[in-house]
Coordinates of C-alpha atoms and ligand atoms in Angstrom, one line a residue:
X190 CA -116.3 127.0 68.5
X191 CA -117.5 128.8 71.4
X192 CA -116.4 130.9 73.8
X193 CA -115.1 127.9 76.5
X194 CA -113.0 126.8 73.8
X195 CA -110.8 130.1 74.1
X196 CA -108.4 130.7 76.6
X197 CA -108.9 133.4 79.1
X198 CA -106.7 135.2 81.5
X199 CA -106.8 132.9 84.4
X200 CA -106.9 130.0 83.0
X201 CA -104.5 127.3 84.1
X202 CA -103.0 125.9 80.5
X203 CA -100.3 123.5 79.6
X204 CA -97.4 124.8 77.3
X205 CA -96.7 121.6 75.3
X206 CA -93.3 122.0 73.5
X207 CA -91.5 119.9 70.5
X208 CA -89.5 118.5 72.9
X209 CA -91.7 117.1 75.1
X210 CA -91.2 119.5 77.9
X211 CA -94.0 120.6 78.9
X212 CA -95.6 123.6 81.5
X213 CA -98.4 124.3 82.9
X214 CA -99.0 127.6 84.4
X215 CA -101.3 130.1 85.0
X216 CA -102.4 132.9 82.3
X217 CA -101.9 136.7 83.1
X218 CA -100.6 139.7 81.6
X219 CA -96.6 138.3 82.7
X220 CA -94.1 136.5 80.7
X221 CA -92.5 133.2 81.5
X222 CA -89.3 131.6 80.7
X223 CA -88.6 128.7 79.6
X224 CA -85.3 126.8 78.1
X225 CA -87.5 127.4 75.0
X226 CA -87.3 131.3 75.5
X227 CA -89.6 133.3 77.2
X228 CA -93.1 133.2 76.6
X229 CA -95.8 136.2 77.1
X230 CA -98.3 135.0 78.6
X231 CA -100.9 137.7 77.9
X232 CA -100.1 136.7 73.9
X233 CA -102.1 133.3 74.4
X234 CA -105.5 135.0 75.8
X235 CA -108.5 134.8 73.0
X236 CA -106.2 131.7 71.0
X237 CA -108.2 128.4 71.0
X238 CA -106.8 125.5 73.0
X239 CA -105.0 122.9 70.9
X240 CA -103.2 126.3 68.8
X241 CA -99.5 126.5 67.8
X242 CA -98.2 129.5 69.6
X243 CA -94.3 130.8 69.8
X244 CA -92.0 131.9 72.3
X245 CA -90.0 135.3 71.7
X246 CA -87.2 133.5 70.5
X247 CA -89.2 131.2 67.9
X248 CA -89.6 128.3 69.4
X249 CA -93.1 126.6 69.0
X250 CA -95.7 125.4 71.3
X251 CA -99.0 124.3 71.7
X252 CA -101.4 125.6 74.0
X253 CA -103.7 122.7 76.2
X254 CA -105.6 122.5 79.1
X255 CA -103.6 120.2 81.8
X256 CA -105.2 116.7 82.8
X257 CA -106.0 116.1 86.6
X258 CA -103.3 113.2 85.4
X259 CA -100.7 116.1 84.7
X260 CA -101.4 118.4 87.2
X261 CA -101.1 115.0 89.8
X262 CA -97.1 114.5 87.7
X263 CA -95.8 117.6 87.8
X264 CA -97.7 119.0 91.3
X265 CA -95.0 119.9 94.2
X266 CA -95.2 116.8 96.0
X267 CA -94.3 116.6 99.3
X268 CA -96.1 113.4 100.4
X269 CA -96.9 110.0 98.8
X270 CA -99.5 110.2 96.6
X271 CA -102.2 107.6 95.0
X272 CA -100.7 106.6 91.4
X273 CA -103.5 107.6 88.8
X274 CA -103.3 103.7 87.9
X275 CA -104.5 102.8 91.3
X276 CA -107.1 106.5 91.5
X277 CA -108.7 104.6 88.3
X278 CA -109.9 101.4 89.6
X279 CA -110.5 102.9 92.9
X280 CA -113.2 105.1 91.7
X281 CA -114.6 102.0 90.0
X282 CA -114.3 99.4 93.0
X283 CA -115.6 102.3 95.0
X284 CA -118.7 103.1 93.1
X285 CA -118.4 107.0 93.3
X286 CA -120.6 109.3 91.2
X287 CA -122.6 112.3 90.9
X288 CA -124.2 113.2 94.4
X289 CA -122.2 110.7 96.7
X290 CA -120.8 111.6 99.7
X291 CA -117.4 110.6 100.8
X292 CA -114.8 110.9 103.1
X293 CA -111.1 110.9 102.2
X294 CA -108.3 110.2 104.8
X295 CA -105.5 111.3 105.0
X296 CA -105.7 114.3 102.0
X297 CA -101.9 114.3 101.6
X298 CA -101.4 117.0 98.7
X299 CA -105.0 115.6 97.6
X300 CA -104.3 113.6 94.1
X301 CA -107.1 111.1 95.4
X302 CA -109.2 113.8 96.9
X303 CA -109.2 115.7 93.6
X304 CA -110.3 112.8 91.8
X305 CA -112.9 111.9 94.3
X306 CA -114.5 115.1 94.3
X307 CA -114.6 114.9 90.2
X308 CA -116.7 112.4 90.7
X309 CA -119.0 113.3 93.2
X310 CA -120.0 116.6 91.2
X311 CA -121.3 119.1 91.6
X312 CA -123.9 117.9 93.7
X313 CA -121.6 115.4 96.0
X314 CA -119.2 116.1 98.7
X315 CA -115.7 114.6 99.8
X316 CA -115.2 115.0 103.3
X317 CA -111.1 115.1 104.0
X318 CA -109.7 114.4 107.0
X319 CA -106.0 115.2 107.6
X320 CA -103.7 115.9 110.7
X321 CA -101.3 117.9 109.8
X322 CA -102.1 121.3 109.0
X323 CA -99.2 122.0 106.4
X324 CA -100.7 118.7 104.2
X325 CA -104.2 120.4 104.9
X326 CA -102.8 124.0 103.3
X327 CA -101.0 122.1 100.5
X328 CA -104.2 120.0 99.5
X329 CA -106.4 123.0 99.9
X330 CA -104.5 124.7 97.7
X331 CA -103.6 122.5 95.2
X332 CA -107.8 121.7 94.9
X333 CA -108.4 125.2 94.8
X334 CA -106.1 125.2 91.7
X335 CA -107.6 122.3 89.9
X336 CA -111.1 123.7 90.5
X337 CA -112.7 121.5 93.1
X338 CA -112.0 122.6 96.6
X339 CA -116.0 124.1 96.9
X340 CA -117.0 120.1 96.9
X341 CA -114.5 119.6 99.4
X342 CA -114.7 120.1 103.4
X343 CA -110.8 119.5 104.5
X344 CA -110.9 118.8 108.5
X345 CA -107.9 119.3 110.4
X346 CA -108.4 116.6 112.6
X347 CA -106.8 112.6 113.6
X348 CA -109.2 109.8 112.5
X349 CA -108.4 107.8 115.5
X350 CA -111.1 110.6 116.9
X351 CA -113.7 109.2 114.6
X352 CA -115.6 110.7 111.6
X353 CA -118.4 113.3 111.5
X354 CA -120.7 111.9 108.8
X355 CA -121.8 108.8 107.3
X356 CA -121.0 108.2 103.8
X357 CA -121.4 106.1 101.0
X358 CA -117.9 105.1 100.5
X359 CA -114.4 105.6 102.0
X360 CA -111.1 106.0 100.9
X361 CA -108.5 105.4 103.6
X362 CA -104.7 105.9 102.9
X363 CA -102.9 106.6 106.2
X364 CA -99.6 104.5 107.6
X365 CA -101.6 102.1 110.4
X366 CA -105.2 102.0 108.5
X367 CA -106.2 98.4 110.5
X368 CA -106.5 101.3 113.5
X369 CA -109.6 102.6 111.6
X370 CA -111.3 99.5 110.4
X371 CA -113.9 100.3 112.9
X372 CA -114.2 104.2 112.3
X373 CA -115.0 103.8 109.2
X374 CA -117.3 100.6 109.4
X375 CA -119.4 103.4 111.8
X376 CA -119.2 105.9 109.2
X377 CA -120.6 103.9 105.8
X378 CA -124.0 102.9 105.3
X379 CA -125.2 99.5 104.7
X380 CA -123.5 98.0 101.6
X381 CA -121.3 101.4 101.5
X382 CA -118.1 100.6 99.9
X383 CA -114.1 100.6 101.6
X384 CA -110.9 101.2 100.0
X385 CA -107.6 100.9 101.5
X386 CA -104.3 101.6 100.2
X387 CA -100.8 100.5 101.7
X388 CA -97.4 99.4 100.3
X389 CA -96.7 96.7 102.2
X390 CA -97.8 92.9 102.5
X391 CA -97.8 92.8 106.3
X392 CA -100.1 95.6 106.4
X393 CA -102.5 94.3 103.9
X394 CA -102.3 91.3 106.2
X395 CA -103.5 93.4 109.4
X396 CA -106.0 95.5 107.1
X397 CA -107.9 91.9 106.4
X398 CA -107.4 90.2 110.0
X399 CA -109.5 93.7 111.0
X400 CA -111.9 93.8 108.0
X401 CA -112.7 90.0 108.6
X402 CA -113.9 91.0 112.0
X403 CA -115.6 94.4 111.4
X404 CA -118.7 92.8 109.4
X405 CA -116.9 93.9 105.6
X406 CA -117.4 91.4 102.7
X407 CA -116.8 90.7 99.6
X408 CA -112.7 91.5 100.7
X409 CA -110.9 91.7 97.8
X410 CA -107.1 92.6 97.3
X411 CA -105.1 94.2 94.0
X412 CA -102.2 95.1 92.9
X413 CA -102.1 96.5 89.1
X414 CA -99.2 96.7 87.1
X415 CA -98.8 99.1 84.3
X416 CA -96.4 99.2 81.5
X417 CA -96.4 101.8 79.0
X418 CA -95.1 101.7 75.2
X419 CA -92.9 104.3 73.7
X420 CA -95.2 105.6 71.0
X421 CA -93.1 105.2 68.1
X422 CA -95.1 103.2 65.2
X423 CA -92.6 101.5 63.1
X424 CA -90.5 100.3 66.9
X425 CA -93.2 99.6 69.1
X426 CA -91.9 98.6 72.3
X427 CA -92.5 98.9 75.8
X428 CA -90.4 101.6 77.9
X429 CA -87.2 100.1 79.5
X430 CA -88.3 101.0 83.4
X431 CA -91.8 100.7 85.1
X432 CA -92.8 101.6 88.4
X433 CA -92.8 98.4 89.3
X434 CA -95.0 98.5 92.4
X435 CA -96.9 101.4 94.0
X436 CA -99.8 100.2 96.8
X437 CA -101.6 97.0 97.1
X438 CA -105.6 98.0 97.4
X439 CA -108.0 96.6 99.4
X440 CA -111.4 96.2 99.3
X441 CA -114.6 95.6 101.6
X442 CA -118.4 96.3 101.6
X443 CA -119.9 97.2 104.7
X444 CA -123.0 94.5 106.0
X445 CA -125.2 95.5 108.8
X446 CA -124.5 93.7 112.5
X447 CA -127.4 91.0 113.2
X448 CA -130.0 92.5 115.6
Ligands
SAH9 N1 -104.1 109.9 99.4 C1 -103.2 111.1 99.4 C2 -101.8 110.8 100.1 C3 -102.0 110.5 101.6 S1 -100.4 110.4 102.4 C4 -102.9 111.6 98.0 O1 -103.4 110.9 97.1 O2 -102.3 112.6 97.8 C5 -101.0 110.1 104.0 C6 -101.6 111.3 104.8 O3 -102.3 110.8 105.9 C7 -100.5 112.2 105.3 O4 -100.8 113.5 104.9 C8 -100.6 112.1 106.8 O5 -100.3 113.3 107.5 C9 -102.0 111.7 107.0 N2 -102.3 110.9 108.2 C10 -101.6 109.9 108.7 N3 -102.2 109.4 109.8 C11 -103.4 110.1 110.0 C12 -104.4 110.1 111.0 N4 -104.4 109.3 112.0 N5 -105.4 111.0 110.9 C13 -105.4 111.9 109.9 N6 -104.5 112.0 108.9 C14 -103.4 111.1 109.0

């Protein structure tokens, strides 16, 4: 085991109890309670992650590191997000890896923006662009949280005004995107890769009309649907509920205009 496998004051960890409730929170010399009892925080510095610890009153609990996908659950959300069923095969359809630039519009509270500049590493950048300037603190600080906001540049700033770089792909969730078809066709490089999110069908409709015209190909449009089992082995069956429908996602390549 080495040392990274040990959790150290400032770490951001998951409390995971019997129950199924579950915490994540930073670790400092403080307690914090729980309907499980209180739990000292300082206790859980040098245990390994994946340990069994126990709150003052004797209630168990492991000790994990949070997910992106659970920080993006239980993260004080104050705008629409992008599911993490949808930030999955965007990543894909978009091609993102190690040393890509991108730009993300708008950051929101920065679920897609997080997950973006994952995969860009260390080595990439995600350029943000967001209007309003409480979404802009709430993204920067929830980045800054989950350990990414030094591969991020968040600009306070309308995209109807254009973008600053060009980029090898673009993510686009904003209310009227078909507005910004041509923004971003400026801002890609040749064969650089679009995404579009948006909950309804009239404005996947617009999107397309725009896309067709802006020299994108290769226009393709998804919706997934995601049903999750309750775990149990002997009565294996799907949950009662599903979200039934979060955004439909479009997608386009850019092709350079005939000289
Ligand atoms: N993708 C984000 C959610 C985006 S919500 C996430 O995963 O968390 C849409 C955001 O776009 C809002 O914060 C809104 O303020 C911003 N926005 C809307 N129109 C914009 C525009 N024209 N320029 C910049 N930001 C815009």
């Amino acid at each position: 085991m080495s040392e990274k496998d040990l959790v150290k004051i400032g770490d951001r960890v998951m409390l995971v109890f019997d129950d199924g409730s579950e915490f994540i929170v930073q670790v400092q010399d403080a307690a914090f309670g729980t309907h499980k009892g209180i739990v000292e925080l300082g206790n859980l510095v040098g245990k390994a992650y994946g340990s069994k610890c126990e709150s003052r009153n004797g209630n168990f609990f492991r000790v994990m590191r949070p997910r992106l996908i659970d920080e993006i659950f239980k993260m004080n959300r104050r705008t629409q997000i992008v599911y993490p069923k949808d930030i999955g095969y965007i990543l894909m359809m978009l091609d993102v890896k190690e040393g890509d630039c991108v730009i993300d519009a708008g950051v929101g509270s920065g679920a897609m923006c997080a997950a973006l500049a994952r995969a860009v590493g260390t080595s990439g950048k995600v350029f943000a662009y967001e209007k309003r300037e409480d979404f802009k603190m709430l993204a920067e600080s929830n980045l800054s949280k989950w350990g990414v906001l030094e591969r991020v540049e968040i600009k306070l700033r309308d995209i109807q005004e254009g973008f600053d770089e060009i980029v090898d792909a673009i993510f686009l969730d904003v209310p009227d995107p078909w507005n910004y078809i041509e923004n971003c066709y400026r801002a890609l490089v040749g064969s650089g890769n679009l995404a579009i999110v948006c909950p309804t069908t009239n404005q996947v409709q617009m999107v397309l009309a725009q896309m067709e015209k802006c020299n994108f190909i290769n226009l393709e449009v998804w919706e997934s649907l995601f049903r999750q089992y309750k775990p149990v082995s002997e009565r294996l069956r799907p949950f009662d509920r599903m979200v039934a429908h979060t955004a439909y996602m479009i997608f386009g390549r850019k092709v350079n205009e005939e000289e």
